[in-house]
Amino acid sequence: MTPHEISQLAELLKEAKKIACLTGAGMSTESGIPDFRSSTGIYNTLTSEDIFDINRFRRNPDDFYRFNSSFYTTLMDAQPNAGHLALARLESEFGKKVVVSTQNIDGLHQKANSSTVYEVHGTMRTLTCMKCRKHVSSDDYVQQLKEGKTLRCEACGAPYKPDITFFGEALPEEAYMKSLEAFEKADLVMVLGTSLKVYPAAALPSYRSTLAKFIIINRMETDADDDADLVIHDSIGEALTKALERL
Ligand code: CNA
């Protein structure tokens, strides 16, 4: 990235009061969690992409739990990186109002102390029984999850489903509605580390006001690049850290 891009980023951050961010898997690659669609992403190591499809999970939960053992272990052990910390610092050190709508299920924005995080694709922290709807914390099943064992409800024996949004499921309504409101009210919208391929989350930035500034930081090109005031095809952690040094 060029020094000019960093000074443009710093200037846009400086002017902003209300910032709405849409973050994706690229936000957490610098914490060691692979994304989906990069050359090193999960879709390149899977035999089938439909592992996150709800109909496949209903037919065969064993595959999902087996595949996710190593992914879950990586998620549990990961720590926030410079990018997560920079978003939290925009609030704590620079007095910005920052809303983070994340497609991620790793909880790293919360670990970094961002105050307002909407998980539009749900969370791995809780599980719900597919039959009797018993709702439990994943904390009580860490070992089984790491070992890739299929989790079953103690009450009725049906599989537990992690409360993440599978392909084919509706988004958590409250998180999505609150995100929409934040994107409408923001004077700066940032897209960070997402290929913008998964809808309806990918549509959130398009709800911004015509007066709002629009920044994309993503290693690969996205379909929204042409609409942005600033596009940086580089590391989120580096770009935000360098820009914050100039605030
Ligand atoms: P994606 O389609 O894999 O896109 C990620 C994007 O991030 C790519 O365009 C990359 O170029 C870019 N990228 C990767 N690393 C960096 C970096 N360090 N700096 C800047 N850009 C980078 O992932 P999306 O989030 O768009 O897809 C949505 C899915 C992915 C959501 O449902 C997530 O739940 C799911 N996912 C989440 C995690 C997680 O929780 N950490 C990990 C993997 C997948």
XYZ file of N, CA and C and ligand atoms in Angstrom:
785
model
N 0.853 -1.198 0.000
C 0.000 0.000 0.000
C 0.884 1.241 0.000
N 0.387 2.300 -0.546
C 1.206 3.497 -0.701
C 1.005 4.442 0.493
N 2.002 5.321 0.762
C 1.829 6.321 1.829
C 0.602 7.199 1.569
N 0.304 7.450 0.284
C -0.862 8.271 -0.042
C -2.158 7.579 0.414
N -2.247 6.260 0.206
C -3.437 5.518 0.641
C -3.587 5.598 2.164
N -2.457 5.492 2.865
C -2.520 5.559 4.328
C -2.972 6.946 4.787
N -2.455 7.990 4.149
C -2.882 9.325 4.597
C -4.346 9.577 4.232
N -4.824 9.031 3.101
C -6.262 9.146 2.770
C -7.116 8.413 3.813
N -6.647 7.217 4.199
C -7.371 6.423 5.203
C -7.423 7.187 6.527
N -6.287 7.740 6.932
C -6.226 8.495 8.194
C -7.174 9.695 8.129
N -7.200 10.371 7.006
C -8.056 11.565 6.857
C -9.540 11.188 6.971
N -9.928 10.105 6.299
C -11.337 9.681 6.347
C -11.722 9.247 7.764
N -10.794 8.573 8.453
C -11.081 8.150 9.837
C -11.186 9.364 10.760
N -10.311 10.317 10.523
C -10.294 11.526 11.360
C -11.634 12.269 11.260
N -12.157 12.378 10.028
C -13.416 13.129 9.808
C -14.644 12.397 10.352
N -14.545 11.070 10.457
C -15.741 10.271 10.781
C -16.129 10.376 12.252
N -17.450 10.324 12.488
C -17.949 10.253 13.873
C -18.611 8.901 14.115
N -19.423 8.458 13.148
C -20.146 7.181 13.295
C -19.685 6.224 12.201
N -19.037 5.154 12.623
C -18.445 4.230 11.642
C -19.173 2.882 11.714
N -19.610 2.386 10.556
C -20.201 1.041 10.501
C -19.265 0.155 9.681
N -18.889 -0.991 10.252
C -17.953 -1.890 9.554
C -18.649 -3.208 9.242
N -18.377 -3.746 8.050
C -18.752 -5.128 7.750
C -17.449 -5.912 7.664
N -17.271 -6.870 8.559
C -16.027 -7.637 8.524
C -16.316 -9.078 8.099
N -15.290 -9.689 7.506
C -15.406 -11.070 7.049
C -14.174 -11.862 7.449
N -14.078 -13.050 6.889
C -13.024 -13.978 7.291
C -11.626 -13.377 7.151
N -11.441 -12.443 6.187
C -10.129 -11.808 5.996
C -9.696 -10.968 7.181
N -10.646 -10.595 8.021
C -10.324 -9.834 9.242
C -9.494 -10.696 10.194
N -9.683 -12.001 10.112
C -9.078 -12.893 11.114
C -7.950 -13.769 10.574
N -7.595 -13.606 9.283
C -6.489 -14.441 8.774
C -5.182 -14.090 9.484
N -5.049 -12.816 9.909
C -3.812 -12.422 10.610
C -3.791 -12.950 12.049
N -4.896 -13.581 12.459
C -4.921 -14.300 13.744
C -4.706 -15.793 13.517
N -4.419 -16.179 12.270
C -4.123 -17.587 11.973
C -5.331 -18.421 11.593
N -6.495 -17.760 11.382
C -7.694 -18.519 10.984
C -7.847 -18.408 9.465
N -7.892 -19.524 8.751
C -8.014 -19.421 7.292
C -9.359 -18.830 6.891
N -9.401 -18.123 5.733
C -10.694 -17.652 5.214
C -11.276 -18.727 4.308
N -12.289 -18.369 3.530
C -12.918 -19.350 2.633
C -12.305 -19.314 1.240
N -12.192 -18.092 0.665
C -12.001 -18.004 -0.786
C -10.617 -17.567 -1.241
N -9.670 -17.297 -0.318
C -8.290 -17.023 -0.746
C -7.649 -18.319 -1.244
N -6.445 -18.194 -1.835
C -5.773 -19.404 -2.342
C -5.426 -20.361 -1.200
N -5.300 -19.817 0.043
C -5.021 -20.693 1.199
C -6.296 -20.950 2.006
N -7.468 -20.590 1.447
C -8.729 -20.671 2.193
C -9.261 -22.088 2.327
N -10.274 -22.195 3.194
C -10.859 -23.501 3.526
C -11.440 -24.195 2.300
N -12.002 -23.419 1.362
C -12.613 -24.035 0.185
C -11.594 -24.753 -0.702
N -10.315 -24.469 -0.487
C -9.292 -25.185 -1.263
C -8.864 -26.488 -0.601
N -9.267 -26.682 0.665
C -8.850 -27.908 1.348
C -10.017 -28.874 1.538
N -11.234 -28.396 1.304
C -12.414 -29.235 1.505
C -12.647 -30.135 0.303
N -13.201 -31.304 0.560
C -13.608 -32.130 -0.574
C -14.907 -31.575 -1.159
N -15.705 -30.921 -0.292
C -16.964 -30.374 -0.776
C -17.294 -29.102 -0.022
N -17.732 -28.065 -0.781
C -18.052 -26.787 -0.153
C -19.355 -26.835 0.635
N -20.188 -27.889 0.395
C -21.498 -27.873 1.044
C -21.468 -28.354 2.490
N -20.264 -28.400 3.079
C -20.131 -28.786 4.487
C -20.903 -27.812 5.383
N -21.074 -26.551 4.907
C -21.805 -25.554 5.695
C -23.249 -25.396 5.209
N -23.745 -26.403 4.495
C -25.124 -26.351 3.996
C -26.053 -27.011 5.020
N -27.166 -26.346 5.324
C -28.049 -26.851 6.390
C -28.677 -28.202 6.035
N -28.971 -28.422 4.751
C -29.596 -29.698 4.392
C -28.621 -30.855 4.543
N -27.360 -30.564 4.219
C -26.356 -31.614 4.413
C -26.161 -31.883 5.912
N -26.155 -30.806 6.712
C -26.006 -31.000 8.154
C -27.154 -31.860 8.701
N -28.371 -31.598 8.231
C -29.530 -32.379 8.710
C -29.363 -33.855 8.344
N -28.844 -34.105 7.132
C -28.678 -35.487 6.675
C -27.522 -36.161 7.371
N -26.442 -35.397 7.602
C -25.218 -36.025 8.099
C -24.393 -35.067 8.976
N -24.805 -34.896 10.237
C -24.067 -33.987 11.119
C -22.648 -34.468 11.415
N -22.423 -35.798 11.278
C -21.095 -36.352 11.616
C -19.994 -35.693 10.777
N -20.253 -35.499 9.469
C -19.256 -34.896 8.565
C -18.862 -33.512 9.059
N -19.897 -32.730 9.429
C -19.646 -31.360 9.875
C -18.769 -31.365 11.121
N -19.134 -32.181 12.099
C -18.358 -32.166 13.344
C -16.938 -32.696 13.121
N -16.818 -33.688 12.247
C -15.482 -34.251 11.969
C -14.606 -33.195 11.290
N -15.158 -32.562 10.254
C -14.383 -31.545 9.537
C -14.020 -30.389 10.465
N -14.954 -29.995 11.316
C -14.756 -28.784 12.101
C -13.840 -28.948 13.301
N -13.386 -30.165 13.586
C -12.548 -30.344 14.780
C -11.319 -29.448 14.733
N -10.600 -29.432 13.611
C -9.385 -28.617 13.571
C -9.722 -27.129 13.424
N -10.789 -26.824 12.646
C -11.203 -25.426 12.479
C -11.632 -24.861 13.840
N -12.407 -25.641 14.581
C -12.886 -25.190 15.890
C -11.706 -24.975 16.851
N -10.752 -25.888 16.836
C -9.579 -25.742 17.703
C -8.837 -24.453 17.367
N -8.674 -24.187 16.069
C -8.006 -22.944 15.646
C -8.791 -21.727 16.136
N -10.120 -21.761 15.971
C -10.951 -20.625 16.403
C -10.811 -20.372 17.898
N -10.862 -21.459 18.677
C -10.830 -21.329 20.144
C -9.506 -20.744 20.636
N -8.421 -21.107 19.938
C -7.092 -20.704 20.402
C -6.661 -19.343 19.843
N -7.410 -18.807 18.873
C -6.972 -17.571 18.196
C -7.126 -16.345 19.089
N -6.272 -15.378 18.851
C -6.301 -14.106 19.591
C -6.506 -12.956 18.610
N -7.090 -11.840 19.091
C -7.291 -10.691 18.196
C -5.974 -10.211 17.597
N -6.020 -9.738 16.353
C -4.805 -9.232 15.697
C -4.853 -7.691 15.649
N -3.858 -7.113 14.998
C -3.735 -5.647 14.959
C -4.990 -4.973 14.385
N -5.656 -5.627 13.448
C -6.864 -5.057 12.845
C -8.011 -4.972 13.847
N -8.263 -6.093 14.563
C -9.315 -6.077 15.592
C -9.005 -5.008 16.641
N -7.735 -4.944 17.040
C -7.354 -4.005 18.108
C -7.499 -2.559 17.629
N -7.199 -2.314 16.348
C -7.322 -0.949 15.813
C -8.787 -0.494 15.827
N -9.707 -1.390 15.471
C -11.132 -1.008 15.495
C -11.571 -0.666 16.919
N -11.092 -1.448 17.892
C -11.442 -1.160 19.296
C -10.816 0.165 19.740
N -9.596 0.440 19.278
C -8.913 1.699 19.666
C -9.608 2.926 19.081
N -10.255 2.765 17.910
C -10.983 3.911 17.335
C -12.042 4.411 18.314
N -12.591 3.478 19.099
C -13.565 3.880 20.124
C -12.856 4.388 21.374
N -11.968 3.562 21.924
C -11.429 3.852 23.260
C -10.446 5.028 23.254
N -9.664 5.174 22.184
C -8.655 6.247 22.172
C -9.077 7.465 21.362
N -9.940 7.233 20.355
C -10.235 8.340 19.442
C -11.701 8.783 19.492
N -12.484 8.181 20.390
C -13.851 8.645 20.648
C -14.835 8.457 19.504
N -14.545 7.543 18.580
C -15.491 7.297 17.478
C -16.567 6.322 17.950
N -17.755 6.450 17.350
C -18.790 5.443 17.584
C -18.591 4.386 16.498
N -18.254 3.167 16.906
C -17.968 2.123 15.910
C -18.916 0.936 16.119
N -19.655 0.587 15.074
C -20.482 -0.622 15.102
C -19.836 -1.635 14.164
N -19.609 -2.835 14.689
C -19.009 -3.886 13.866
C -20.066 -4.946 13.575
N -20.412 -5.113 12.303
C -21.263 -6.228 11.901
C -20.324 -7.262 11.293
N -20.279 -8.414 11.919
C -19.293 -9.381 11.439
C -19.949 -10.651 10.924
N -19.364 -11.162 9.837
C -19.795 -12.465 9.320
C -19.024 -13.569 10.029
N -18.078 -13.176 10.867
C -17.221 -14.175 11.498
C -17.886 -14.789 12.725
N -17.420 -15.984 13.029
C -18.003 -16.732 14.154
C -16.935 -16.976 15.210
N -15.855 -16.187 15.157
C -14.704 -16.474 16.023
C -14.674 -15.645 17.311
N -15.540 -14.665 17.442
C -15.618 -13.871 18.684
C -14.419 -12.953 18.914
N -13.594 -12.723 17.894
C -12.353 -11.953 18.126
C -12.598 -10.452 18.296
N -13.668 -9.915 17.692
C -13.964 -8.488 17.928
C -14.327 -8.270 19.404
N -15.082 -9.200 19.965
C -15.448 -9.076 21.381
C -14.199 -9.221 22.250
N -13.336 -10.176 21.888
C -12.093 -10.371 22.667
C -11.226 -9.124 22.630
N -11.308 -8.360 21.499
C -10.496 -7.140 21.360
C -11.145 -5.947 22.065
N -12.360 -6.181 22.635
C -13.097 -5.127 23.369
C -13.801 -4.110 22.494
N -14.198 -4.483 21.283
C -15.121 -3.624 20.532
C -16.444 -3.635 21.290
N -17.091 -2.458 21.406
C -18.263 -2.402 22.303
C -19.542 -2.905 21.639
N -19.672 -2.713 20.322
C -20.932 -3.074 19.657
C -20.632 -3.998 18.484
N -20.918 -5.280 18.678
C -20.619 -6.282 17.649
C -21.902 -7.056 17.335
N -22.318 -7.031 16.076
C -23.475 -7.819 15.655
C -22.967 -8.992 14.819
N -23.298 -10.195 15.276
C -22.819 -11.410 14.590
C -23.886 -11.855 13.591
N -23.783 -11.351 12.358
C -24.862 -11.587 11.394
C -24.891 -13.019 10.855
N -23.832 -13.787 11.104
C -23.860 -15.217 10.755
C -23.825 -16.096 12.000
N -24.272 -15.504 13.122
C -24.408 -16.315 14.332
C -23.097 -16.544 15.057
N -23.102 -17.545 15.916
C -21.966 -17.763 16.799
C -21.723 -19.252 17.051
N -20.480 -19.573 17.311
C -20.097 -20.944 17.686
C -20.226 -21.127 19.205
N -20.503 -20.034 19.928
C -20.464 -20.118 21.402
C -21.638 -20.885 21.996
N -22.730 -21.005 21.229
C -23.896 -21.739 21.742
C -24.375 -22.766 20.719
N -25.153 -23.728 21.220
C -25.673 -24.827 20.394
C -27.156 -25.002 20.698
N -27.923 -25.434 19.706
C -29.359 -25.680 19.928
C -29.696 -27.080 19.412
N -30.460 -27.828 20.217
C -30.871 -29.178 19.799
C -31.822 -29.070 18.612
N -31.580 -29.904 17.583
C -32.383 -29.869 16.353
C -33.834 -30.291 16.609
N -34.076 -31.030 17.721
C -35.431 -31.548 17.939
C -36.137 -30.804 19.069
N -35.581 -30.844 20.289
C -36.317 -30.256 21.425
C -35.903 -28.810 21.693
N -34.982 -28.254 20.897
C -34.544 -26.843 20.967
C -33.807 -26.509 22.252
N -33.348 -27.528 23.008
C -32.542 -27.239 24.200
C -31.339 -26.401 23.767
N -31.029 -25.356 24.562
C -30.008 -24.374 24.195
C -28.877 -24.458 25.214
N -27.664 -24.719 24.758
C -26.547 -24.912 25.697
C -25.329 -24.109 25.243
N -24.371 -23.952 26.174
C -23.135 -23.247 25.846
C -22.102 -24.229 25.280
N -21.386 -23.802 24.235
C -20.334 -24.668 23.661
C -19.195 -24.893 24.653
N -19.069 -23.981 25.629
C -17.974 -24.111 26.604
C -17.996 -25.476 27.293
N -19.201 -26.055 27.423
C -19.306 -27.347 28.110
C -18.953 -28.519 27.196
N -18.647 -28.228 25.925
C -18.393 -29.313 24.959
C -17.068 -29.124 24.218
N -16.187 -28.307 24.791
C -14.953 -27.946 24.080
C -14.163 -29.187 23.662
N -13.996 -30.113 24.606
C -13.159 -31.282 24.300
C -13.752 -32.116 23.165
N -15.088 -32.360 23.249
C -15.732 -33.159 22.186
C -15.651 -32.443 20.834
N -15.811 -31.111 20.848
C -15.729 -30.357 19.588
C -14.327 -30.467 18.999
N -13.323 -30.355 19.870
C -11.942 -30.449 19.380
C -11.636 -31.847 18.849
N -12.314 -32.862 19.400
C -12.075 -34.242 18.948
C -12.935 -34.613 17.736
N -13.836 -33.672 17.314
C -14.661 -33.936 16.122
C -15.813 -34.885 16.395
N -16.252 -34.992 17.671
C -17.375 -35.891 17.986
C -18.703 -35.196 17.694
N -19.670 -35.929 17.166
C -20.997 -35.369 16.933
C -21.669 -35.116 18.279
N -22.111 -33.873 18.479
C -22.714 -33.524 19.766
C -24.202 -33.852 19.728
N -24.661 -34.552 20.773
C -26.076 -34.932 20.833
C -26.705 -34.453 22.132
N -27.971 -34.102 22.031
C -28.735 -33.573 23.166
C -28.889 -34.657 24.239
N -28.613 -34.280 25.471
C -28.718 -35.221 26.589
C -30.185 -35.565 26.845
N -31.092 -34.620 26.500
C -32.510 -34.820 26.802
C -33.182 -35.751 25.786
N -32.901 -35.565 24.474
C -33.670 -36.332 23.471
C -32.791 -37.100 22.475
N -31.492 -36.883 22.515
C -30.596 -37.673 21.661
C -30.396 -37.130 20.257
N -31.138 -36.087 19.873
C -30.970 -35.491 18.529
C -29.678 -34.669 18.499
N -29.140 -34.425 17.295
C -27.890 -33.642 17.233
C -28.082 -32.192 17.670
N -27.055 -31.655 18.299
C -26.993 -30.220 18.531
C -26.466 -29.561 17.269
N -27.030 -28.388 16.942
C -26.479 -27.588 15.834
C -25.850 -26.326 16.413
N -24.588 -26.042 16.054
C -24.012 -24.764 16.495
C -24.880 -23.616 15.974
N -24.984 -22.540 16.751
C -25.863 -21.423 16.366
C -25.215 -20.511 15.328
N -24.481 -21.112 14.399
C -23.972 -20.355 13.262
C -25.000 -20.463 12.134
N -24.988 -19.477 11.226
C -25.936 -19.497 10.116
C -25.349 -20.352 8.998
N -26.002 -21.477 8.718
C -25.569 -22.328 7.618
C -26.128 -21.755 6.312
N -25.506 -22.117 5.184
C -26.106 -21.770 3.903
C -27.488 -22.422 3.857
N -28.504 -21.631 3.480
C -29.873 -22.154 3.443
C -30.667 -21.777 4.671
N -30.045 -21.073 5.631
C -30.766 -20.629 6.826
C -30.918 -19.105 6.814
N -31.945 -18.625 7.546
C -32.126 -17.177 7.677
C -31.087 -16.616 8.641
N -30.758 -15.340 8.443
C -29.809 -14.671 9.359
C -30.493 -14.360 10.686
N -29.704 -14.264 11.774
C -30.302 -13.857 13.048
C -30.927 -12.471 12.872
N -32.245 -12.387 13.114
C -32.989 -11.184 12.708
C -32.522 -9.919 13.420
N -32.339 -10.033 14.752
C -32.009 -8.817 15.503
C -30.641 -8.261 15.069
N -29.669 -9.142 14.912
C -28.321 -8.694 14.508
C -28.376 -8.021 13.140
N -29.182 -8.589 12.237
C -29.250 -8.017 10.891
C -29.961 -6.667 10.900
N -31.086 -6.569 11.637
C -31.843 -5.312 11.663
C -31.030 -4.187 12.312
N -30.314 -4.526 13.404
C -29.497 -3.506 14.062
C -28.333 -3.091 13.162
N -27.821 -4.019 12.392
C -26.752 -3.698 11.441
C -27.259 -2.733 10.373
N -28.432 -3.049 9.846
C -29.029 -2.171 8.814
C -29.118 -0.740 9.320
N -29.600 -0.602 10.552
C -29.771 0.733 11.141
C -28.416 1.434 11.245
N -27.397 0.692 11.685
C -26.060 1.287 11.836
C -25.500 1.729 10.486
N -25.723 0.919 9.438
C -25.195 1.294 8.115
C -25.935 2.520 7.565
N -27.222 2.613 7.863
C -27.992 3.781 7.391
C -27.527 5.068 8.070
N -27.149 4.957 9.363
C -26.815 6.158 10.143
C -25.346 6.573 10.038
N -24.502 5.675 9.546
C -23.055 5.932 9.581
C -22.638 7.069 8.648
N -21.576 7.790 9.065
C -20.990 8.744 8.114
C -19.748 8.148 7.446
N -19.324 6.978 7.941
C -18.240 6.241 7.267
C -18.560 4.750 7.329
N -18.512 4.087 6.171
C -18.726 2.635 6.095
C -17.421 1.988 5.662
N -17.025 0.947 6.412
C -15.797 0.230 6.039
C -16.115 -1.246 5.793
N -15.605 -1.773 4.702
C -15.692 -3.200 4.387
C -14.295 -3.771 4.584
N -14.195 -4.749 5.468
C -12.871 -5.248 5.860
C -12.790 -6.768 5.730
N -12.036 -7.252 4.769
C -11.743 -8.683 4.681
C -12.931 -9.550 4.330
N -13.703 -9.120 3.365
C -14.787 -10.000 2.884
C -14.877 -9.916 1.369
N -15.120 -11.069 0.747
C -15.237 -11.103 -0.708
C -16.598 -10.570 -1.167
N -17.504 -10.272 -0.227
C -18.855 -9.755 -0.530
C -19.614 -10.695 -1.467
N -19.438 -12.003 -1.236
C -20.124 -12.990 -2.082
C -21.347 -13.583 -1.394
N -21.440 -13.399 -0.062
C -22.511 -14.077 0.668
C -23.598 -13.062 1.042
N -24.782 -13.259 0.462
C -25.912 -12.355 0.725
C -26.847 -12.985 1.752
N -27.597 -12.183 2.532
C -27.769 -10.751 2.430
C -26.712 -9.908 3.147
N -25.778 -10.524 3.873
C -24.784 -9.711 4.603
C -24.034 -8.775 3.660
N -23.701 -9.268 2.476
C -22.903 -8.479 1.531
C -23.630 -7.211 1.079
N -24.946 -7.178 1.277
C -25.719 -5.997 0.843
C -25.675 -4.878 1.876
N -25.239 -5.177 3.102
C -25.311 -4.158 4.172
C -24.674 -2.813 3.775
N -23.464 -2.801 3.183
C -22.849 -1.498 2.851
C -23.690 -0.662 1.890
N -24.533 -1.321 1.094
C -25.318 -0.553 0.113
C -26.449 0.225 0.782
N -26.685 0.017 2.081
C -27.701 0.790 2.802
C -27.153 2.112 3.331
N -25.877 2.421 3.038
C -25.296 3.666 3.558
C -25.967 4.886 2.927
N -25.883 6.003 3.651
C -26.461 7.242 3.121
C -25.589 7.733 1.954
N -26.170 8.571 1.114
C -25.406 9.076 -0.041
C -24.262 9.980 0.427
N -24.373 10.495 1.667
C -23.326 11.385 2.183
C -22.173 10.612 2.833
N -22.395 9.338 3.128
C -21.377 8.568 3.853
C -20.166 8.272 2.952
N -18.994 8.286 3.559
C -17.784 7.863 2.840
C -17.711 6.337 2.903
N -16.982 5.755 1.937
C -16.981 4.293 1.813
C -15.545 3.805 1.553
N -15.058 2.952 2.466
C -13.682 2.422 2.357
C -13.743 0.889 2.258
N -12.918 0.323 1.384
C -12.771 -1.139 1.332
C -11.297 -1.472 1.562
N -11.039 -2.323 2.554
C -9.676 -2.872 2.700
C -9.801 -4.386 2.548
N -9.299 -4.890 1.458
C -9.424 -6.314 1.132
C -8.313 -6.696 0.159
N -7.653 -7.805 0.429
C -6.523 -8.180 -0.444
C -6.965 -8.365 -1.890
N -8.113 -9.038 -2.088
C -8.578 -9.272 -3.460
C -9.610 -8.218 -3.854
N -9.808 -8.061 -5.148
C -10.830 -7.112 -5.629
C -12.220 -7.591 -5.222
N -13.148 -6.628 -5.052
C -14.555 -6.994 -4.824
C -15.420 -6.268 -5.854
N -16.660 -6.716 -5.967
C -17.581 -6.087 -6.933
C -17.940 -4.661 -6.535
N -17.670 -4.285 -5.255
C -18.036 -2.932 -4.804
C -16.879 -1.944 -4.943
N -15.718 -2.403 -5.403
C -14.536 -1.519 -5.449
C -14.801 -0.197 -6.180
N -15.557 -0.283 -7.282
C -15.786 0.930 -8.096
C -16.600 1.989 -7.362
N -17.366 1.555 -6.331
C -18.232 2.508 -5.605
C -17.518 3.167 -4.435
N -16.303 2.715 -4.122
C -15.665 3.168 -2.877
C -14.867 4.454 -3.067
N -14.785 5.252 -1.974
C -13.956 6.464 -1.991
C -12.482 6.092 -1.869
N -12.224 4.941 -1.213
C -10.842 4.472 -1.053
C -10.834 2.947 -1.023
N -9.954 2.343 -1.836
C -9.794 0.886 -1.835
C -8.330 0.579 -1.552
N -8.072 -0.283 -0.575
C -6.697 -0.715 -0.295
C -6.647 -2.234 -0.422
N -5.883 -2.723 -1.388
C -5.763 -4.172 -1.583
C -4.554 -4.681 -0.810
N -4.687 -4.663 0.502
C -3.529 -5.046 1.327
C -4.019 -5.491 2.706
N -3.070 -5.672 3.635
C -3.392 -6.180 4.976
C -4.208 -5.181 5.800
N -5.299 -5.666 6.383
C -6.149 -4.814 7.233
C -5.361 -4.342 8.458
N -4.664 -5.285 9.105
C -3.925 -4.945 10.334
C -2.900 -3.852 10.083
N -2.152 -3.997 8.981
C -1.112 -2.994 8.671
C -1.725 -1.648 8.315
N -2.755 -1.682 7.461
C -3.352 -0.425 6.986
C -3.940 0.361 8.152
N -4.738 -0.317 8.994
C -5.391 0.407 10.096
C -4.364 0.883 11.125
N -3.376 0.043 11.430
C -2.378 0.441 12.437
C -1.615 1.680 11.956
N -1.212 1.643 10.687
C -0.451 2.796 10.150
C -1.328 4.052 10.134
N -2.588 3.903 9.764
C -3.476 5.080 9.712
C -3.691 5.647 11.118
N -3.845 4.767 12.103
C -4.084 5.249 13.475
C -2.881 6.014 14.019
N -1.690 5.674 13.539
C -0.499 6.426 13.975
C -0.590 7.894 13.561
N -1.413 8.173 12.551
C -1.515 9.554 12.046
C -2.722 10.316 12.583
N -3.521 9.668 13.425
C -4.726 10.371 13.928
C -4.359 11.313 15.058
P -14.082 -15.017 1.997
O -15.029 -15.217 0.886
O -13.093 -16.098 2.278
O -13.318 -13.646 1.718
C -12.267 -13.211 2.514
C -11.611 -12.020 1.834
O -10.661 -11.470 2.724
C -10.881 -12.383 0.544
O -11.352 -11.580 -0.526
C -9.398 -12.072 0.855
O -8.721 -11.461 -0.227
C -9.489 -11.108 1.991
N -8.380 -11.177 2.966
C -7.844 -12.278 3.539
N -6.919 -11.944 4.449
C -6.840 -10.583 4.444
C -6.069 -9.627 5.154
N -5.198 -10.010 6.085
N -6.229 -8.307 4.885
C -7.134 -7.910 3.923
N -7.904 -8.779 3.230
C -7.776 -10.093 3.486
O -14.853 -14.754 3.390
P -16.181 -13.926 3.661
O -16.114 -13.497 5.069
O -16.434 -12.929 2.620
O -17.296 -15.065 3.535
C -18.311 -15.126 4.412
C -18.271 -16.406 5.283
C -16.902 -16.839 5.704
C -18.960 -16.104 6.573
O -20.126 -16.839 6.648
C -18.009 -16.540 7.702
O -18.697 -17.171 8.756
C -17.084 -17.489 7.067
N -15.773 -17.685 7.757
C -15.535 -17.152 8.976
C -14.304 -17.347 9.580
C -14.059 -16.740 10.950
O -14.981 -16.679 11.762
N -12.830 -16.286 11.212
C -13.313 -18.057 8.927
C -13.602 -18.625 7.665
C -14.846 -18.424 7.092
